[in-house]
XYZ file of C-alpha atoms in Angstrom:
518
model
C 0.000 0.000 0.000
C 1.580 3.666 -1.279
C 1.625 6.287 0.883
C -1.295 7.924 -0.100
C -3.489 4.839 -0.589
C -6.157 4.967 2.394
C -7.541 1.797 4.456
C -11.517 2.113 4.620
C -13.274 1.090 7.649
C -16.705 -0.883 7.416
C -18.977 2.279 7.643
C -16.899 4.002 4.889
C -17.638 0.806 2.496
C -21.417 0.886 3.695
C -21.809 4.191 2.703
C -20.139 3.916 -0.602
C -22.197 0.672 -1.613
C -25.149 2.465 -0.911
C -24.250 5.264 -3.214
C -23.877 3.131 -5.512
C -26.954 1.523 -5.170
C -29.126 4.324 -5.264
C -26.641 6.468 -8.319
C -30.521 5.059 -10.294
C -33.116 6.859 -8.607
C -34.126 9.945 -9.063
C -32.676 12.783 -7.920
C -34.572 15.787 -6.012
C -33.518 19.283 -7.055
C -30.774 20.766 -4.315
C -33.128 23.640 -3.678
C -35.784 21.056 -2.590
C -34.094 19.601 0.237
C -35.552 20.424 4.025
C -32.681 22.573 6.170
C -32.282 21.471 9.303
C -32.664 23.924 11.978
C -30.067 24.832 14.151
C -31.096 25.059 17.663
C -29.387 27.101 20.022
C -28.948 25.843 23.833
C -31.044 27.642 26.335
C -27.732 27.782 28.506
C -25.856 29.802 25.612
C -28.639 32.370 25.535
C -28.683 32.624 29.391
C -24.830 33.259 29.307
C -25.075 35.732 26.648
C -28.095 37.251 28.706
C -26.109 37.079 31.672
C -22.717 38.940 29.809
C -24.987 41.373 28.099
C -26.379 42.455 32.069
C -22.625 42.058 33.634
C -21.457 44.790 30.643
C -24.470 46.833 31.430
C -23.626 46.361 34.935
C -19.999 47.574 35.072
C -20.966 50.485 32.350
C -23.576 51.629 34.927
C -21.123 51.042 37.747
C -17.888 52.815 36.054
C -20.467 56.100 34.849
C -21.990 56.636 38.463
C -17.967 56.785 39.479
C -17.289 59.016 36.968
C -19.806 60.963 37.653
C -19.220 61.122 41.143
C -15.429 61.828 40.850
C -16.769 64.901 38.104
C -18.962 66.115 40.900
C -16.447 65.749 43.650
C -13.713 68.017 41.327
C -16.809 70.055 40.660
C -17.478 70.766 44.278
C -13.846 71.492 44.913
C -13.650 73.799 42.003
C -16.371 75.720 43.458
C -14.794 75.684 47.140
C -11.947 76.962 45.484
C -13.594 79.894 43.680
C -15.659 81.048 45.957
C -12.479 81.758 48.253
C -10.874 83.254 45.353
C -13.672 85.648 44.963
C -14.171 86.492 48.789
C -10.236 86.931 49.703
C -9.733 88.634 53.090
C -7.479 91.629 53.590
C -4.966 89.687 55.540
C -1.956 87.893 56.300
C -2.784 84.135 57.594
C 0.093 82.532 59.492
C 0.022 78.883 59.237
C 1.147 77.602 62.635
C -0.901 75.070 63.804
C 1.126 74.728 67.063
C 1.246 77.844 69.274
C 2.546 76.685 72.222
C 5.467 75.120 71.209
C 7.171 77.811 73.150
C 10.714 77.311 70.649
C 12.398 79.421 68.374
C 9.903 78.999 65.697
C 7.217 80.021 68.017
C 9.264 83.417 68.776
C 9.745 84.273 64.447
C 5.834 84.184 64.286
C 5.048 86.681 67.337
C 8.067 88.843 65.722
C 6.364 88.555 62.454
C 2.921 89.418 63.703
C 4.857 92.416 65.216
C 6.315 93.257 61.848
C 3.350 93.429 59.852
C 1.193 94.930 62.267
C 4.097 97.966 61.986
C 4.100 97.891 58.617
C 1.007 97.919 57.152
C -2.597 98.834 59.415
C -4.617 97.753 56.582
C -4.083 93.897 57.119
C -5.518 91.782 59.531
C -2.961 89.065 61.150
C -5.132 86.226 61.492
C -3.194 82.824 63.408
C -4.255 79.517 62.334
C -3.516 76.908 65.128
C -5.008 73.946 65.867
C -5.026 74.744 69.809
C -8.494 75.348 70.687
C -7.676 77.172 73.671
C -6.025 79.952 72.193
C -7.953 83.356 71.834
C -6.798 86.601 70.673
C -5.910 87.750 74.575
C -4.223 84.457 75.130
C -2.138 84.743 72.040
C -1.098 87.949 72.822
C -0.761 87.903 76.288
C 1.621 84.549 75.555
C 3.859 86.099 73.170
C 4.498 89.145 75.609
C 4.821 86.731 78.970
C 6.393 83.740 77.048
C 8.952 85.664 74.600
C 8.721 89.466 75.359
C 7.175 90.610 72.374
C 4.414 93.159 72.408
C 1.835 92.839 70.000
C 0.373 96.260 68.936
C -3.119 94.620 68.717
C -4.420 90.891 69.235
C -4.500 88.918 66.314
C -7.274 86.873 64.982
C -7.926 83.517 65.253
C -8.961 80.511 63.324
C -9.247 77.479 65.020
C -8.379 73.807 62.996
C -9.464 70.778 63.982
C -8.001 68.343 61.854
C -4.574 68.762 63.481
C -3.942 65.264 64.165
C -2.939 64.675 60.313
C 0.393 66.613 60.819
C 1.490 64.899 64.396
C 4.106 62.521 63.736
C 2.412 59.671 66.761
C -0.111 59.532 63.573
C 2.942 57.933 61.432
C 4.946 55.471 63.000
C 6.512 55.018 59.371
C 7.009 57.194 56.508
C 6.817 60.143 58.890
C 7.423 63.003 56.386
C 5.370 61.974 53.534
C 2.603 61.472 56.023
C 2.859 64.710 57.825
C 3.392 66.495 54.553
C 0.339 65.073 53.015
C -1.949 65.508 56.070
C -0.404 69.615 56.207
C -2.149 69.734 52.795
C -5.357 68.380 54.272
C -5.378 70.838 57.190
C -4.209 73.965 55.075
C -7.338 72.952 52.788
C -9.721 73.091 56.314
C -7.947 76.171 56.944
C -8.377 78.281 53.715
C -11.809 77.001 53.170
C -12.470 79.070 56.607
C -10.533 81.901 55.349
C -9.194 82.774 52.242
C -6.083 85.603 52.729
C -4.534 87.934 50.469
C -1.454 86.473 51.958
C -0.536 82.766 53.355
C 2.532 83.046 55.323
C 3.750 79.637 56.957
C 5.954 79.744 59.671
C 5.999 76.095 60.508
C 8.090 74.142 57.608
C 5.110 72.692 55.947
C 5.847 73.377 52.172
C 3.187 70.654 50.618
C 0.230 72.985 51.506
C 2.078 76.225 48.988
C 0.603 74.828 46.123
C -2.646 74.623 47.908
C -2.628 78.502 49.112
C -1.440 79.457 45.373
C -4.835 77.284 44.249
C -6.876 79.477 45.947
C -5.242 82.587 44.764
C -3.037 83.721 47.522
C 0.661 84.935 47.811
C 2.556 82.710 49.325
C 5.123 83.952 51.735
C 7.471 81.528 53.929
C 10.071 81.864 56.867
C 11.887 78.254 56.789
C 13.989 77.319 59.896
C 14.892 74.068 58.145
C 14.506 71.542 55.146
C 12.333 68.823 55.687
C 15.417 66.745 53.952
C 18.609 67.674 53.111
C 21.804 65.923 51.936
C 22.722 65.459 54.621
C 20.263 63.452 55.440
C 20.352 60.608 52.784
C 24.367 60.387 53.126
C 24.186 59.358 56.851
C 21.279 57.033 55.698
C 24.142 55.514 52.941
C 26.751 55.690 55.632
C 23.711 53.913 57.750
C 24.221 55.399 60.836
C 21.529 55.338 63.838
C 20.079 58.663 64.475
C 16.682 59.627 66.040
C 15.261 60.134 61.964
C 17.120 56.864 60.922
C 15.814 53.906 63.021
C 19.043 51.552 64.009
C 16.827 48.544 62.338
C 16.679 50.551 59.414
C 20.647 51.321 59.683
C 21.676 47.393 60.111
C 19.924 46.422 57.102
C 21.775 47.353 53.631
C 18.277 46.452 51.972
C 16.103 48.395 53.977
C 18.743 51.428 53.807
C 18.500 51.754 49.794
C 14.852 51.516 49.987
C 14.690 54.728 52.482
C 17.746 56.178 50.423
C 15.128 56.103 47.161
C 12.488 57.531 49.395
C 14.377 60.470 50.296
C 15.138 60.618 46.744
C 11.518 60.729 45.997
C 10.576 62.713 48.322
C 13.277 65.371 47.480
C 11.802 65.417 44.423
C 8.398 66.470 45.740
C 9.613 68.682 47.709
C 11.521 70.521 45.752
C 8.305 71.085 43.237
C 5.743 71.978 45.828
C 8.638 74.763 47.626
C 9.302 76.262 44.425
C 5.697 77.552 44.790
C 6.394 80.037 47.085
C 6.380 83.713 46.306
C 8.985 84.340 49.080
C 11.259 82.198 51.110
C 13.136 83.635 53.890
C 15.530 80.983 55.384
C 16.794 81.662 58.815
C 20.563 80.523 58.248
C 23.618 80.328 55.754
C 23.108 76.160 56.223
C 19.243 76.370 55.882
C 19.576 78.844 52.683
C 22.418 76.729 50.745
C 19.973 73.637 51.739
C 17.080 75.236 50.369
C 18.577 77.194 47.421
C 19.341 73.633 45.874
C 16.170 72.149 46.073
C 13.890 74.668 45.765
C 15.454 76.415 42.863
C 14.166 79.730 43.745
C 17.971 81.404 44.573
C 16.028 84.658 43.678
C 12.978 84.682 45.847
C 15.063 83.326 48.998
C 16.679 85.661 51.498
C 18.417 85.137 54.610
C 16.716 86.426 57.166
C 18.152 85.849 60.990
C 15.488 85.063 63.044
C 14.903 87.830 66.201
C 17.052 86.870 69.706
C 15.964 88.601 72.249
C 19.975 90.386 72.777
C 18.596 93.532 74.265
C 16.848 92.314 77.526
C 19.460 89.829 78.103
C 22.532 92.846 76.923
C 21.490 93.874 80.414
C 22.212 90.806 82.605
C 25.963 91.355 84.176
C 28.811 89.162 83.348
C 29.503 88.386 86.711
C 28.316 85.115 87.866
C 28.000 83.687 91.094
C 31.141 81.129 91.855
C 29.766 79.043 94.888
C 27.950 77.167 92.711
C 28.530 76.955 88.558
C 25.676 76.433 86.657
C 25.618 75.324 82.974
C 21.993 76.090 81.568
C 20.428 73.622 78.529
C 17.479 75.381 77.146
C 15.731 73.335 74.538
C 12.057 71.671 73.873
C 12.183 67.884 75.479
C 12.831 66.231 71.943
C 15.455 63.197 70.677
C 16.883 65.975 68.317
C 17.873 67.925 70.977
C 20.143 64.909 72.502
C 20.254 66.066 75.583
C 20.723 62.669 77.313
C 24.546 63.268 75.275
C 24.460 66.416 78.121
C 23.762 64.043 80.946
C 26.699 61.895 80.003
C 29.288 63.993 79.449
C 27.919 66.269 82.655
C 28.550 63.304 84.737
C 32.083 62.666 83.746
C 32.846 66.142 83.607
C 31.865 66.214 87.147
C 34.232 63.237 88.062
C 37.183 65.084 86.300
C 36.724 68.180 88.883
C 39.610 68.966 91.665
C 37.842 68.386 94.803
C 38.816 71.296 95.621
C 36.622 73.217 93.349
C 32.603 73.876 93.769
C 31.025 71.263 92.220
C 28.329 72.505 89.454
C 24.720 71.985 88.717
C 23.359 71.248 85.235
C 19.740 73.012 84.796
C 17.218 71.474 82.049
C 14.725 74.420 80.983
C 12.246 73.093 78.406
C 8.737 72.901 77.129
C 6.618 69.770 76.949
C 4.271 69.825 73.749
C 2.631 66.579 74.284
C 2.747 63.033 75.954
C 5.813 62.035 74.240
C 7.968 64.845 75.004
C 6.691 64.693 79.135
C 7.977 60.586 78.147
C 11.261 61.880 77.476
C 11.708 64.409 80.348
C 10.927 61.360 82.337
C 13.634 59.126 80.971
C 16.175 61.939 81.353
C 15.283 62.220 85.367
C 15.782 58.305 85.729
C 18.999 58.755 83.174
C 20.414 61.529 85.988
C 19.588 58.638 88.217
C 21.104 56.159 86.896
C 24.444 58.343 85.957
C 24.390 59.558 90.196
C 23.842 63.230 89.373
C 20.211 63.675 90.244
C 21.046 66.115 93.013
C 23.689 67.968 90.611
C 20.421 68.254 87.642
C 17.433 70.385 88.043
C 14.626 70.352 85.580
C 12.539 73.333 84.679
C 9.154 72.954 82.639
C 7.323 75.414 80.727
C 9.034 78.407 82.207
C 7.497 82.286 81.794
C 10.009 84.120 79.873
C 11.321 86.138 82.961
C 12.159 82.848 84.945
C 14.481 81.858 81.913
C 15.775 85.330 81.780
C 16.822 84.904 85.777
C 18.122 81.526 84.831
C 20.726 82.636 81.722
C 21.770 85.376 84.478
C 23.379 83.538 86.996
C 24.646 80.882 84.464
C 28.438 80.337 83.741
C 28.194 78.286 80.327
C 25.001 77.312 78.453
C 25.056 73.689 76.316
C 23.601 73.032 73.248
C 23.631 69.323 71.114
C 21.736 69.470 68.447
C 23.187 67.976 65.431
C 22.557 69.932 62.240
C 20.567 72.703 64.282
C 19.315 74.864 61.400
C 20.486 77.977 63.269
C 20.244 78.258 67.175
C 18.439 80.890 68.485
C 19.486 79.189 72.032
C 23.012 79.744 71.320
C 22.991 83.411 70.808
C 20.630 83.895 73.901
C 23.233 81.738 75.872
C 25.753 84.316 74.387
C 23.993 87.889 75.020
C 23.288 86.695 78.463
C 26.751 86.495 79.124
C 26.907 82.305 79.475
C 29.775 80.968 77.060
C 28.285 78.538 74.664
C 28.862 75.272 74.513
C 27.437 73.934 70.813
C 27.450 71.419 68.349
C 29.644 71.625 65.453
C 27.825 72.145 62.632
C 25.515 73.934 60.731
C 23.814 77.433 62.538
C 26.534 76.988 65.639
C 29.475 76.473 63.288
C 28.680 78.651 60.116
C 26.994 81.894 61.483
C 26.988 82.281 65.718
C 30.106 80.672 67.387
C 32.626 82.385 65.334
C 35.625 84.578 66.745
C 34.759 88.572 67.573
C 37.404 91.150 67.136
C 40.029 88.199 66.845
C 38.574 86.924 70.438
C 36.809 83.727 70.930
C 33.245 83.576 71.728
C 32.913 80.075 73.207
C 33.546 76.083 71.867
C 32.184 74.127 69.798
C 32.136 70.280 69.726
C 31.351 67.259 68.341
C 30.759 63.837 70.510
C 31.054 63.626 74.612
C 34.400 63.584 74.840
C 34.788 67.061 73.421
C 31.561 67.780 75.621
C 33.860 66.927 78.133
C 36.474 69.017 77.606
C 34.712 72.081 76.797
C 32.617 71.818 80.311
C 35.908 71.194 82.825
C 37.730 74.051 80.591
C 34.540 76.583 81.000
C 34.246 75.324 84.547
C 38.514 75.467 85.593
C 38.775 78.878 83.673
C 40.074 81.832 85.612
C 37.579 84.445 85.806
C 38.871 87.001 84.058
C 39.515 85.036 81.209
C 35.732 83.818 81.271
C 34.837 87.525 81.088
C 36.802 88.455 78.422
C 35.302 85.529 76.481
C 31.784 86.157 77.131
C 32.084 89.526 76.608
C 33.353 88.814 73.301
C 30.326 86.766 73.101
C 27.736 89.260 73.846
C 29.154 91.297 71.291
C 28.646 88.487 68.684
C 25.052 88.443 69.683
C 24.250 91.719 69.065
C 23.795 90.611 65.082
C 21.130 88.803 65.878
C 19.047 91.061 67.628
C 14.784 91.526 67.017
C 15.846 95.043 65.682
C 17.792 93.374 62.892
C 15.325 90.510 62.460
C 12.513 93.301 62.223
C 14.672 95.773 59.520
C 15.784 92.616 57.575
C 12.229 90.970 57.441
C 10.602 94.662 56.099
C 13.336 94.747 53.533
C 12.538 91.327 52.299
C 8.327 91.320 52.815
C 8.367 94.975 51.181
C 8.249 94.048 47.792
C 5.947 91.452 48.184
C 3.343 93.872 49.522
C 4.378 96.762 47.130
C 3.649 94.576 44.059
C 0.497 93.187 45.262
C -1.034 96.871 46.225
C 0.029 97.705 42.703
């Protein structure tokens, strides 16, 4: 058999024997023949039913979303121009924390102060999300708390939605969450006022691009970058710091994931700062910072924020030798390592002649919430545990004249902040007469602790053992050499006074009004 012969089976034969058979009979015409009908299954048409009502389903389902998400930007849109339309003749400071009782909280009474001076017209109008706060209280607290007199109360706007900017709310991704939550409660906050002017005073750049939205001018006094370079490098050297988590810093994995977050988020912020109409940065480390990723060199000026130099100009140089005390004034946060100023307090201490009076080390701070009274508590058991409680005292939430006694009868004053922006403290420490004791970088090193006249005007270190140091050499110095040095000091501070913050901030602001009046 060939290859292409073919083997019949039985019913193959059948059929072609009766073909055969029947080539004889008659044939009837092809158009003749019956067609069968084709009959569908009843479970074909129910799934075609059934697809037909799923399409019309999802159609119905993916229009009312549409619709909804039209009517949601619709509602917005009109939120938005409405406030446009109705804009009040004022200056809104963005602050949603005003009784922080830090530097930052000093800048916004100054700059109340500023623009109530230089223009009657607008209203100053504080949004804070402390419910407590009244125009008398806020007024009242910036004269008791910082000694700045308001010429008239400013208004008030309460928020409530202030929760969305504390950092408890993010356990993880802390800035991304408080940056996106600021834009939530600057949207609460314009839709109950709309200003001419949106001035933030707080660091929260993500809610610019919502001011400029609703039409205002957005002003800007920045104590700090949210990130900076030098913040991803000590992520990529992985070193444990209270904004890098030591898990974080073990793992080479999880420290390239958080260096492309910071990455990311540099990115963001960058974009969403460049909205700003005017940045004023409050150091030569927070302007160089900000210069780079903002990209608004133009529209940022330097701007030193206002130390109180001429109240405490007036304290003597003289201090009390029975019993040397070194003064740490700073808000009860891990930034402000001041468990580093326990340690190196306590061997200080041991590294005293016996002969000399042994000092006392005096904590004045302010507690803004649970966590901060946490860490006051840990830094009593820490003087505890390190045999020094009855060398440390602890003051909380001090009135401004208490501190002012306190940096009067202080020798030195200690400061150990890493990468502090500028350091108000420092120069307070200095015009009061105390020789500073800083960290070595940033505001300390580039603008404040920096020679006078050729004459040193205090130390600056880096770790505890130069904490060390600089304490037993303040401490074992003969007086007149002390006085010489914080005289030299006090002289220093005088460039940072509130008269220069005030002329600097009306140089820079002045503009900005001028061109919107025109």
């Amino acid at each position: 058999m060939g290859e292409n012969e073919h083997r019949m089976g039985p019913a193959e034969s059948g059929s072609i024997a009766n073909e055969t058979q029947n080539n004889h009979a008659p044939r009837k015409p092809v158009g003749s023949r019956k067609k069968t009908p084709i009959l569908r299954s009843p479970k074909s048409n129910k799934s075609k039913l059934g697809a037909s009502a799923s399409m019309a389903s999802d159609s119905i389902l993916l229009w009312a979303l549409i619709s909804s998400a039209l009517g949601f930007i619709l509602y917005l849109a009109s939120i938005v121009i409405k406030g446009r339309n109705s804009r009040s003749k004022a200056v809104a400071f963005f602050h949603p924390n005003t009784n922080d009782g830090g530097g930052g909280e000093r800048v916004l009474w100054c700059a109340v102060k500023a623009i109530q001076e230089l223009s009657h017209d607008l209203d100053c109008v504080v949004l804070t999300g402390d419910h407590d706060a009244s125009p008398q209280s806020l007024m009242s607290r910036a004269s008791d708390r910082f000694g700045v007199n308001l010429i008239f109360p400013p208004k008030v706007v309460h928020l409530y939605k202030r929760k969305w900017i504390e950092e408890t709310t993010y356990p993880r991704f802390t800035m991304i969450g408080q940056s996106l939550g600021s834009v939530y409660l600057a949207w609460e906050a314009l839709c109950k006022i709309t200003p001419l002017y949106y001035f933030d005073t707080s660091g929260y750049a993500f809610t610019y691009p919502v001011a400029r939205i609703f039409g205002c001018t957005v002003i800007c006094y920045t104590h700090y970058p949210t990130i900076s370079l030098d913040m991803i490098s000590r992520v990529h050297e992985r070193s444990s710091m209270y904004n890098n988590d030591a898990a974080i810093a073990k793992s080479v994995w999880l420290s390239q994931c958080k260096i492309i977050y910071y990455k990311l988020f540099s990115l963001l912020y960058g974009m969403v700062g460049s909205c700003a109409h005017l940045a004023m940065v409050n150091s030569s480390w927070t302007q160089s910072h900000i210069e780079k990723l903002w990209g608004i060199p133009e529209s940022t000026k330097r701007v030193y924020p206002p130390c109180d130099t001429s109240g405490l100009q007036a304290l003597p140089l003289e201090r009390p030798i029975h019993t040397p005390r070194i003064i740490s004034v700073a808000q009860f946060r891990p930034e402000k390592a001041q468990p580093l100023q326990l340690e190196a307090f306590a061997v200080a201490i041991r590294k005293l002649s016996g002969d000399m009076p042994r000092p006392k080390l005096q904590f004045v701070g302010s507690c803004r919430n649970k966590k901060d009274e946490e860490r006051l508590q840990k830094l009593k058991e820490k003087a505890i545990e390190l045999n020094i409680e009855n060398d440390v005292e602890f003051h909380k939430n001090v009135m401004y004249r208490d501190l002012v006694r306190l940096l009067g009868v202080a020798v030195a004053g200690i400061h150990s902040m890493i990468d502090e922006h500028f350091g108000i403290v420092v120069v307070e420490y200095m015009a009061a007469g105390a020789v500073p004791i800083a960290h070595n970088s940033a505001g300390p090193k580039m603008d404040i602790v920096k020679e006078e006249d050729g004459q040193p005007t205090g130390f600056l270190a880096w770790n505890v053992e130069e904490y060390v140091d600089a304490i037993v050499e303040v401490l074992q110095m003969p007086e007149n050499e002390r006085l010489k040095m914080a005289a030299a000091a006090r002289k220093r501070a005088s460039r940072f006074s509130e008269q220069i913050f005030y002329e600097d901030f009306k140089a820079a602001i002045g503009p900005i009004f001028a061109h919107a009046s025109g």
